Amino acid sequence: MNLMKGLEAVKTLVTSFLKGSESYEKSVDDFIRELQKILIKADLNVKVVFEFTKKIRDEALKSEPPPGVLRREWFIKIVYDKFVELFGGEEAQTTIGKLPYTIMLVGIQGSGKTTTAGKLALYYKRLGYRPGLITTDTYRPAAYEQLLQIGDSIGIPFYGDKTASNPVIIAKEGSVKLINNFKCNVIIVDTAGRHGYGSEEKLLEEMRELSKAIAPDEVLLVIDSYIGQKAYDLARKFHEYTPIGSIIITKLDGTAKGGGAISAVVATGARIKFVCDGEKLEDIEVFNPKKFVGKLLGLGDLESLLKKFEALEESREVEKRIEKMVTTGKISLRDVYLQLQSLRKLGPLRKVLEMIPGFPLMPVLSDEQIKLSEGKIKKWINIIESMTYEELDNPSIIDRRRMRRIAMGSGTSVSDVEELIRYYEQLKHLIKGLRRKKGLLSKLGAEGLKI
Ligand SMILES: Nc1nc2c(ncn2[C@@H]2O[C@H](COP(=O)(O)OP(=O)(O)OP(=O)(O)O)[C@@H](O)[C@H]2O)c(=O)[nH]1
Ligand SMILES: [Mg+2]
């Protein structure tokens, strides 16, 4: 996969920044200057580039890294967050709720509609749907053969009518045939693209008419990344016309302008659903801004760094909860539950503990104890989930009888339940002690609570 042609240099920039030995301020300024050059070369809008880099710089100089994080690492985290924002935040949904489902592809001539129709068919086939392809391109005689061949190569039913001239009639008849004869449940309609750059109005006018008549469930606009930041106007008009439609960016493999096209589309508020980076039918993927930015910045090296930040954020949450417990002097099994969940979310306990200096609620544990606790965490979560609200808020009411019921409900044993209650009692004791020594939160980690 080579989505990143024009932005490849960013990775090197990150690596050398992390290793840099000059003053932090100077390194940030150098980084920003280089980044601006790279982004402008990748055809990002100049104004966007300056706003974007200013945001990074302001935050980098203003915000302090949390304890345990190097300043330079913190800077990369800021860059990462801003990039994710620039490239659209969350991943688009691609699951289909309603079946049969009709997708109509529109786009400028040569943008990659027909190829993308095949790619989508293969993508949905692999997800277990039964796609069918329809060509409504009555302008180019070769269009029929092109999609027919694509369908053949991946075993997807195809419909077209060389003698007909009305795309609406072809689409309607094709849908009926594909659904009835082939039991297709995802109908992909390819359309003819007849207009070059700069005639968005005409393209959209036609799309409007076609989609009114065909009434697809989804309209997908195919944009060739060669148009770079010019994608802005096209995407904006498309988005105004159909806010529920989304966009596929193609040919990211062939041009250095991909970053420009993607950021331009994101700036309009339109959603990018897929990106394509090759002529083969496999060369399509759901657009995931986080993954994309991860690749851009060199995720291999960044992964542990990002994990560390995730752990830190989580540990700050935990810290807040502990603070509340200490101030109120109260701890319930709900608090224990949240604590266990945090640990589970963050993955292997050892890693988490290594990453966070003085993780507040976890004592220093030996390897053996850590192994034990991972299985235990799962068990204890199940146990707590089998309790009633009353029991959660007031565990002292849990007698032998209740213990047996909880153990049954959670597939554990009474001694497991007892152990959890003991753990809870120890915590309660600790919190009480801490309340007396308020302000010495870090002690909590050092007291060596036994699990
Ligand atoms: N490198 C590369 N080539 C692509 C990609 N997608 C499509 N192409 C190529 O772009 C050319 C045009 O693709 P088509 O799928 O025929 O485009 P179209 O939008 O259907 O074209 P018209 O129907 O004439 O408007 C073909 O040579 C494709 O192989 C891609 O992601 N990467
Ligand atoms: Mg075509």
PDB file of C-alpha atoms in Angstrom, residues 141-384:
ATOM      1  CA  PRO A 141     -19.428   1.150 -26.018  1.00  0.00           C
ATOM      2  CA  ALA A 142     -16.397  -0.276 -24.264  1.00  0.00           C
ATOM      3  CA  ALA A 143     -17.894   0.507 -20.852  1.00  0.00           C
ATOM      4  CA  TYR A 144     -20.208  -2.497 -21.091  1.00  0.00           C
ATOM      5  CA  GLU A 145     -17.376  -4.924 -21.793  1.00  0.00           C
ATOM      6  CA  GLN A 146     -15.185  -3.330 -19.148  1.00  0.00           C
ATOM      7  CA  LEU A 147     -17.613  -3.928 -16.302  1.00  0.00           C
ATOM      8  CA  LEU A 148     -18.682  -7.309 -17.664  1.00  0.00           C
ATOM      9  CA  GLN A 149     -15.082  -8.459 -17.563  1.00  0.00           C
ATOM     10  CA  ILE A 150     -14.537  -7.074 -14.091  1.00  0.00           C
ATOM     11  CA  GLY A 151     -17.641  -8.891 -12.858  1.00  0.00           C
ATOM     12  CA  ASP A 152     -16.497 -12.112 -14.528  1.00  0.00           C
ATOM     13  CA  SER A 153     -13.070 -11.966 -12.984  1.00  0.00           C
ATOM     14  CA  ILE A 154     -14.478 -11.897  -9.459  1.00  0.00           C
ATOM     15  CA  GLY A 155     -17.608 -13.964  -9.996  1.00  0.00           C
ATOM     16  CA  ILE A 156     -20.084 -11.124  -9.631  1.00  0.00           C
ATOM     17  CA  PRO A 157     -23.349 -11.087 -11.641  1.00  0.00           C
ATOM     18  CA  PHE A 158     -23.518  -8.262 -14.142  1.00  0.00           C
ATOM     19  CA  TYR A 159     -26.315  -6.511 -15.958  1.00  0.00           C
ATOM     20  CA  GLY A 160     -26.178  -4.137 -18.891  1.00  0.00           C
ATOM     21  CA  ASP A 161     -28.129  -3.455 -22.071  1.00  0.00           C
ATOM     22  CA  LYS A 162     -26.146  -2.413 -25.109  1.00  0.00           C
ATOM     23  CA  THR A 163     -29.239  -1.531 -27.092  1.00  0.00           C
ATOM     24  CA  ALA A 164     -30.896   0.675 -24.505  1.00  0.00           C
ATOM     25  CA  SER A 165     -30.108   4.349 -24.165  1.00  0.00           C
ATOM     26  CA  ASN A 166     -31.883   5.362 -20.999  1.00  0.00           C
ATOM     27  CA  PRO A 167     -29.721   4.801 -17.902  1.00  0.00           C
ATOM     28  CA  VAL A 168     -32.722   4.955 -15.576  1.00  0.00           C
ATOM     29  CA  ILE A 169     -34.521   2.128 -17.330  1.00  0.00           C
ATOM     30  CA  ILE A 170     -31.334   0.032 -17.423  1.00  0.00           C
ATOM     31  CA  ALA A 171     -30.779   0.573 -13.698  1.00  0.00           C
ATOM     32  CA  LYS A 172     -34.335  -0.341 -12.803  1.00  0.00           C
ATOM     33  CA  GLU A 173     -34.489  -3.441 -14.965  1.00  0.00           C
ATOM     34  CA  GLY A 174     -31.035  -4.484 -13.866  1.00  0.00           C
ATOM     35  CA  SER A 175     -31.931  -4.220 -10.177  1.00  0.00           C
ATOM     36  CA  VAL A 176     -35.004  -6.373 -10.615  1.00  0.00           C
ATOM     37  CA  LYS A 177     -33.084  -9.017 -12.579  1.00  0.00           C
ATOM     38  CA  LEU A 178     -30.096  -9.122 -10.248  1.00  0.00           C
ATOM     39  CA  ILE A 179     -32.279  -9.361  -7.177  1.00  0.00           C
ATOM     40  CA  ASN A 180     -34.716 -11.917  -8.573  1.00  0.00           C
ATOM     41  CA  ASN A 181     -32.456 -14.092 -10.711  1.00  0.00           C
ATOM     42  CA  PHE A 182     -29.217 -13.928  -8.764  1.00  0.00           C
ATOM     43  CA  LYS A 183     -30.448 -13.105  -5.261  1.00  0.00           C
ATOM     44  CA  CYS A 184     -28.125 -10.115  -5.168  1.00  0.00           C
ATOM     45  CA  ASN A 185     -28.510  -7.863  -2.135  1.00  0.00           C
ATOM     46  CA  VAL A 186     -26.021  -5.095  -2.847  1.00  0.00           C
ATOM     47  CA  ILE A 187     -26.597  -3.470  -6.217  1.00  0.00           C
ATOM     48  CA  ILE A 188     -23.764  -1.332  -7.509  1.00  0.00           C
ATOM     49  CA  VAL A 189     -24.693   1.025 -10.314  1.00  0.00           C
ATOM     50  CA  ASP A 190     -21.890   2.417 -12.451  1.00  0.00           C
ATOM     51  CA  THR A 191     -22.683   5.584 -14.375  1.00  0.00           C
ATOM     52  CA  ALA A 192     -21.088   7.383 -17.280  1.00  0.00           C
ATOM     53  CA  GLY A 193     -18.761  10.260 -16.528  1.00  0.00           C
ATOM     54  CA  ARG A 194     -18.787  12.765 -19.281  1.00  0.00           C
ATOM     55  CA  HIS A 195     -17.325  15.924 -17.880  1.00  0.00           C
ATOM     56  CA  GLY A 196     -13.851  17.114 -17.224  1.00  0.00           C
ATOM     57  CA  TYR A 197     -12.588  19.188 -14.313  1.00  0.00           C
ATOM     58  CA  GLY A 198     -14.359  22.421 -13.615  1.00  0.00           C
ATOM     59  CA  SER A 199     -17.812  21.391 -14.719  1.00  0.00           C
ATOM     60  CA  GLU A 200     -19.067  20.228 -11.356  1.00  0.00           C
ATOM     61  CA  GLU A 201     -22.413  21.902 -11.912  1.00  0.00           C
ATOM     62  CA  LYS A 202     -23.166  19.757 -14.915  1.00  0.00           C
ATOM     63  CA  LEU A 203     -21.966  16.587 -13.249  1.00  0.00           C
ATOM     64  CA  LEU A 204     -24.080  17.225 -10.188  1.00  0.00           C
ATOM     65  CA  GLU A 205     -27.097  18.237 -12.217  1.00  0.00           C
ATOM     66  CA  GLU A 206     -26.937  14.915 -13.970  1.00  0.00           C
ATOM     67  CA  MET A 207     -26.354  13.058 -10.734  1.00  0.00           C
ATOM     68  CA  ARG A 208     -29.398  14.765  -9.274  1.00  0.00           C
ATOM     69  CA  GLU A 209     -31.598  13.593 -12.106  1.00  0.00           C
ATOM     70  CA  LEU A 210     -30.261  10.081 -12.129  1.00  0.00           C
ATOM     71  CA  SER A 211     -30.484   9.605  -8.401  1.00  0.00           C
ATOM     72  CA  LYS A 212     -34.010  10.979  -8.338  1.00  0.00           C
ATOM     73  CA  ALA A 213     -35.046   8.393 -10.873  1.00  0.00           C
ATOM     74  CA  ILE A 214     -33.002   5.440  -9.627  1.00  0.00           C
ATOM     75  CA  ALA A 215     -33.471   6.314  -5.938  1.00  0.00           C
ATOM     76  CA  PRO A 216     -30.297   4.610  -4.679  1.00  0.00           C
ATOM     77  CA  ASP A 217     -29.715   4.123  -0.961  1.00  0.00           C
ATOM     78  CA  GLU A 218     -26.321   5.682  -1.264  1.00  0.00           C
ATOM     79  CA  VAL A 219     -24.549   7.934  -3.722  1.00  0.00           C
ATOM     80  CA  LEU A 220     -20.790   7.643  -3.821  1.00  0.00           C
ATOM     81  CA  LEU A 221     -18.750  10.300  -5.536  1.00  0.00           C
ATOM     82  CA  VAL A 222     -15.495   9.010  -6.994  1.00  0.00           C
ATOM     83  CA  ILE A 223     -12.700  11.564  -6.915  1.00  0.00           C
ATOM     84  CA  ASP A 224      -9.356  11.091  -8.602  1.00  0.00           C
ATOM     85  CA  SER A 225      -6.605  12.280  -6.291  1.00  0.00           C
ATOM     86  CA  TYR A 226      -4.816  13.875  -9.241  1.00  0.00           C
ATOM     87  CA  ILE A 227      -7.104  16.864  -8.893  1.00  0.00           C
ATOM     88  CA  GLY A 228      -5.459  17.582  -5.519  1.00  0.00           C
ATOM     89  CA  GLN A 229      -6.979  20.467  -3.582  1.00  0.00           C
ATOM     90  CA  LYS A 230      -9.367  21.183  -6.475  1.00  0.00           C
ATOM     91  CA  ALA A 231     -11.360  18.361  -4.903  1.00  0.00           C
ATOM     92  CA  TYR A 232     -12.625  21.000  -2.504  1.00  0.00           C
ATOM     93  CA  ASP A 233     -15.151  22.615  -4.862  1.00  0.00           C
ATOM     94  CA  LEU A 234     -16.439  19.337  -6.164  1.00  0.00           C
ATOM     95  CA  ALA A 235     -16.799  17.792  -2.717  1.00  0.00           C
ATOM     96  CA  ARG A 236     -18.416  20.903  -1.278  1.00  0.00           C
ATOM     97  CA  LYS A 237     -21.122  21.009  -3.939  1.00  0.00           C
ATOM     98  CA  PHE A 238     -21.661  17.288  -3.683  1.00  0.00           C
ATOM     99  CA  HIS A 239     -21.941  17.505   0.089  1.00  0.00           C
ATOM    100  CA  GLU A 240     -24.429  20.378  -0.131  1.00  0.00           C
ATOM    101  CA  TYR A 241     -26.509  18.400  -2.521  1.00  0.00           C
ATOM    102  CA  THR A 242     -26.364  15.097  -0.697  1.00  0.00           C
ATOM    103  CA  PRO A 243     -25.077  15.353   2.866  1.00  0.00           C
ATOM    104  CA  ILE A 244     -25.586  11.631   3.324  1.00  0.00           C
ATOM    105  CA  GLY A 245     -23.518  10.697   0.289  1.00  0.00           C
ATOM    106  CA  SER A 246     -19.874   9.932   0.698  1.00  0.00           C
ATOM    107  CA  ILE A 247     -16.667   9.991  -1.246  1.00  0.00           C
ATOM    108  CA  ILE A 248     -14.109   7.561  -2.604  1.00  0.00           C
ATOM    109  CA  ILE A 249     -10.667   8.864  -3.416  1.00  0.00           C
ATOM    110  CA  THR A 250      -8.848   6.909  -6.110  1.00  0.00           C
ATOM    111  CA  LYS A 251      -5.323   6.681  -7.512  1.00  0.00           C
ATOM    112  CA  LEU A 252      -3.552   7.569  -4.320  1.00  0.00           C
ATOM    113  CA  ASP A 253      -0.744   5.397  -5.602  1.00  0.00           C
ATOM    114  CA  GLY A 254      -0.080   7.470  -8.646  1.00  0.00           C
ATOM    115  CA  THR A 255       0.255  11.017  -7.457  1.00  0.00           C
ATOM    116  CA  ALA A 256       1.852  13.144  -4.801  1.00  0.00           C
ATOM    117  CA  LYS A 257      -1.353  15.133  -4.508  1.00  0.00           C
ATOM    118  CA  GLY A 258      -3.317  12.607  -2.465  1.00  0.00           C
ATOM    119  CA  GLY A 259      -2.891  14.454   0.814  1.00  0.00           C
ATOM    120  CA  GLY A 260      -4.257  17.586  -0.813  1.00  0.00           C
ATOM    121  CA  ALA A 261      -7.309  15.796  -2.160  1.00  0.00           C
ATOM    122  CA  ILE A 262      -8.069  14.096   1.153  1.00  0.00           C
ATOM    123  CA  SER A 263      -7.697  17.183   3.322  1.00  0.00           C
ATOM    124  CA  ALA A 264      -9.688  19.267   0.832  1.00  0.00           C
ATOM    125  CA  VAL A 265     -12.578  16.831   0.953  1.00  0.00           C
ATOM    126  CA  VAL A 266     -12.479  16.618   4.753  1.00  0.00           C
ATOM    127  CA  ALA A 267     -12.571  20.422   4.945  1.00  0.00           C
ATOM    128  CA  THR A 268     -15.955  20.443   3.202  1.00  0.00           C
ATOM    129  CA  GLY A 269     -17.503  18.217   5.843  1.00  0.00           C
ATOM    130  CA  ALA A 270     -18.072  15.435   3.316  1.00  0.00           C
ATOM    131  CA  ARG A 271     -17.176  11.935   4.405  1.00  0.00           C
ATOM    132  CA  ILE A 272     -14.472   9.873   2.776  1.00  0.00           C
ATOM    133  CA  LYS A 273     -15.550   6.286   2.946  1.00  0.00           C
ATOM    134  CA  PHE A 274     -12.970   4.440   0.894  1.00  0.00           C
ATOM    135  CA  VAL A 275      -9.590   5.117  -0.606  1.00  0.00           C
ATOM    136  CA  CYS A 276      -8.071   3.281  -3.555  1.00  0.00           C
ATOM    137  CA  ASP A 277      -4.432   3.010  -4.386  1.00  0.00           C
ATOM    138  CA  GLY A 278      -3.964   0.755  -7.338  1.00  0.00           C
ATOM    139  CA  GLU A 279      -5.544  -0.709 -10.436  1.00  0.00           C
ATOM    140  CA  LYS A 280      -6.111  -4.152  -8.952  1.00  0.00           C
ATOM    141  CA  LEU A 281      -9.537  -4.917  -7.541  1.00  0.00           C
ATOM    142  CA  GLU A 282      -8.060  -5.533  -4.098  1.00  0.00           C
ATOM    143  CA  ASP A 283      -6.643  -2.030  -3.966  1.00  0.00           C
ATOM    144  CA  ILE A 284      -9.384  -0.494  -1.877  1.00  0.00           C
ATOM    145  CA  GLU A 285      -9.662   0.110   1.821  1.00  0.00           C
ATOM    146  CA  VAL A 286     -12.017   1.777   4.236  1.00  0.00           C
ATOM    147  CA  PHE A 287     -10.641   5.177   5.021  1.00  0.00           C
ATOM    148  CA  ASN A 288      -9.550   5.269   8.609  1.00  0.00           C
ATOM    149  CA  PRO A 289      -7.982   8.645   9.476  1.00  0.00           C
ATOM    150  CA  LYS A 290      -6.194   7.295  12.538  1.00  0.00           C
ATOM    151  CA  LYS A 291      -4.631   4.433  10.649  1.00  0.00           C
ATOM    152  CA  PHE A 292      -3.799   6.733   7.796  1.00  0.00           C
ATOM    153  CA  VAL A 293      -2.052   9.203  10.077  1.00  0.00           C
ATOM    154  CA  GLY A 294      -0.343   6.346  11.864  1.00  0.00           C
ATOM    155  CA  LYS A 295       1.170   5.269   8.563  1.00  0.00           C
ATOM    156  CA  LEU A 296       1.986   8.820   7.698  1.00  0.00           C
ATOM    157  CA  LEU A 297       3.959   9.385  10.855  1.00  0.00           C
ATOM    158  CA  GLY A 298       5.399   5.868  10.925  1.00  0.00           C
ATOM    159  CA  LEU A 299       3.081   3.819  13.094  1.00  0.00           C
ATOM    160  CA  GLY A 300       5.594   1.042  13.669  1.00  0.00           C
ATOM    161  CA  ASP A 301       7.607   3.343  15.858  1.00  0.00           C
ATOM    162  CA  LEU A 302       4.649   5.278  17.076  1.00  0.00           C
ATOM    163  CA  GLU A 303       2.507   2.430  18.274  1.00  0.00           C
ATOM    164  CA  SER A 304       4.087   2.048  21.664  1.00  0.00           C
ATOM    165  CA  LEU A 305       4.127   5.792  22.054  1.00  0.00           C
ATOM    166  CA  LEU A 306       0.423   6.047  21.313  1.00  0.00           C
ATOM    167  CA  LYS A 307      -0.294   3.169  23.638  1.00  0.00           C
ATOM    168  CA  LYS A 308       1.568   5.012  26.307  1.00  0.00           C
ATOM    169  CA  PHE A 309      -0.607   8.094  25.837  1.00  0.00           C
ATOM    170  CA  GLU A 310      -3.717   6.003  25.892  1.00  0.00           C
ATOM    171  CA  ALA A 311      -2.570   4.441  29.125  1.00  0.00           C
ATOM    172  CA  LEU A 312      -1.808   7.850  30.533  1.00  0.00           C
ATOM    173  CA  GLU A 313      -5.219   9.207  29.699  1.00  0.00           C
ATOM    174  CA  GLU A 314      -6.801   6.188  31.259  1.00  0.00           C
ATOM    175  CA  SER A 315      -4.608   6.464  34.320  1.00  0.00           C
ATOM    176  CA  ARG A 316      -5.602  10.093  34.712  1.00  0.00           C
ATOM    177  CA  GLU A 317      -9.208   8.962  34.778  1.00  0.00           C
ATOM    178  CA  VAL A 318      -8.335   6.367  37.383  1.00  0.00           C
ATOM    179  CA  GLU A 319      -6.489   8.991  39.373  1.00  0.00           C
ATOM    180  CA  LYS A 320      -9.530  11.246  39.317  1.00  0.00           C
ATOM    181  CA  ARG A 321     -11.693   8.434  40.578  1.00  0.00           C
ATOM    182  CA  ILE A 322      -9.250   7.663  43.360  1.00  0.00           C
ATOM    183  CA  GLU A 323      -9.140  11.275  44.346  1.00  0.00           C
ATOM    184  CA  LYS A 324     -12.898  11.248  44.650  1.00  0.00           C
ATOM    185  CA  MET A 325     -12.768   8.071  46.714  1.00  0.00           C
ATOM    186  CA  VAL A 326     -10.180   9.548  48.993  1.00  0.00           C
ATOM    187  CA  THR A 327     -12.101  12.787  49.482  1.00  0.00           C
ATOM    188  CA  THR A 328     -15.355  11.039  50.166  1.00  0.00           C
ATOM    189  CA  GLY A 329     -13.770   8.087  51.935  1.00  0.00           C
ATOM    190  CA  LYS A 330     -16.140   5.828  50.063  1.00  0.00           C
ATOM    191  CA  ILE A 331     -15.369   3.009  47.717  1.00  0.00           C
ATOM    192  CA  SER A 332     -17.875   0.658  46.190  1.00  0.00           C
ATOM    193  CA  LEU A 333     -17.552  -2.352  43.968  1.00  0.00           C
ATOM    194  CA  ARG A 334     -18.507  -0.076  41.117  1.00  0.00           C
ATOM    195  CA  ASP A 335     -15.182   1.680  41.585  1.00  0.00           C
ATOM    196  CA  VAL A 336     -13.394  -1.634  41.604  1.00  0.00           C
ATOM    197  CA  TYR A 337     -15.230  -2.561  38.427  1.00  0.00           C
ATOM    198  CA  LEU A 338     -14.096   0.600  36.637  1.00  0.00           C
ATOM    199  CA  GLN A 339     -10.562   0.011  37.784  1.00  0.00           C
ATOM    200  CA  LEU A 340     -10.595  -3.542  36.440  1.00  0.00           C
ATOM    201  CA  GLN A 341     -12.075  -2.366  33.158  1.00  0.00           C
ATOM    202  CA  SER A 342      -9.303   0.190  32.722  1.00  0.00           C
ATOM    203  CA  LEU A 343      -6.721  -2.479  33.257  1.00  0.00           C
ATOM    204  CA  ARG A 344      -8.352  -4.803  30.798  1.00  0.00           C
ATOM    205  CA  LYS A 345      -8.707  -2.120  28.147  1.00  0.00           C
ATOM    206  CA  LEU A 346      -5.077  -1.245  28.387  1.00  0.00           C
ATOM    207  CA  GLY A 347      -3.961  -4.761  27.701  1.00  0.00           C
ATOM    208  CA  PRO A 348      -1.162  -6.697  29.313  1.00  0.00           C
ATOM    209  CA  LEU A 349      -0.758  -5.445  32.796  1.00  0.00           C
ATOM    210  CA  ARG A 350       2.986  -5.606  32.772  1.00  0.00           C
ATOM    211  CA  LYS A 351       3.248  -3.251  29.800  1.00  0.00           C
ATOM    212  CA  VAL A 352       0.829  -0.794  31.316  1.00  0.00           C
ATOM    213  CA  LEU A 353       2.650  -0.787  34.603  1.00  0.00           C
ATOM    214  CA  GLU A 354       5.950  -0.273  32.886  1.00  0.00           C
ATOM    215  CA  MET A 355       4.632   2.665  30.976  1.00  0.00           C
ATOM    216  CA  ILE A 356       3.147   4.561  33.840  1.00  0.00           C
ATOM    217  CA  PRO A 357       5.462   5.645  36.543  1.00  0.00           C
ATOM    218  CA  GLY A 358       3.748   5.009  39.850  1.00  0.00           C
ATOM    219  CA  PHE A 359       0.441   3.821  38.449  1.00  0.00           C
ATOM    220  CA  PRO A 360      -1.703   4.940  41.313  1.00  0.00           C
ATOM    221  CA  LEU A 361      -3.880   2.004  42.184  1.00  0.00           C
ATOM    222  CA  MET A 362      -1.720  -0.912  41.243  1.00  0.00           C
ATOM    223  CA  PRO A 363       0.874  -2.093  43.653  1.00  0.00           C
ATOM    224  CA  VAL A 364       4.289  -3.272  42.577  1.00  0.00           C
ATOM    225  CA  LEU A 365       3.743  -6.841  41.521  1.00  0.00           C
ATOM    226  CA  SER A 366       6.000  -9.711  40.720  1.00  0.00           C
ATOM    227  CA  ASP A 367       5.784 -11.427  37.324  1.00  0.00           C
ATOM    228  CA  GLU A 368       3.907 -14.327  38.850  1.00  0.00           C
ATOM    229  CA  GLN A 369       1.353 -12.065  40.442  1.00  0.00           C
ATOM    230  CA  ILE A 370       0.819 -10.159  37.224  1.00  0.00           C
ATOM    231  CA  LYS A 371       0.117 -13.347  35.306  1.00  0.00           C
ATOM    232  CA  LEU A 372      -2.359 -14.300  37.946  1.00  0.00           C
ATOM    233  CA  SER A 373      -4.076 -11.004  37.959  1.00  0.00           C
ATOM    234  CA  GLU A 374      -4.797 -10.967  34.239  1.00  0.00           C
ATOM    235  CA  GLY A 375      -6.945 -14.064  34.507  1.00  0.00           C
ATOM    236  CA  LYS A 376      -8.326 -12.743  37.716  1.00  0.00           C
ATOM    237  CA  ILE A 377      -9.333  -9.440  36.234  1.00  0.00           C
ATOM    238  CA  LYS A 378     -11.556 -11.274  33.776  1.00  0.00           C
ATOM    239  CA  LYS A 379     -13.075 -13.423  36.502  1.00  0.00           C
ATOM    240  CA  TRP A 380     -13.677 -10.500  38.787  1.00  0.00           C
ATOM    241  CA  ILE A 381     -15.331  -8.491  36.046  1.00  0.00           C
ATOM    242  CA  ASN A 382     -17.709 -11.417  35.483  1.00  0.00           C
ATOM    243  CA  ILE A 383     -18.387 -11.677  39.193  1.00  0.00           C
ATOM    244  CA  ILE A 384     -19.193  -7.999  39.550  1.00  0.00           C
TER     245      ILE A 384
END
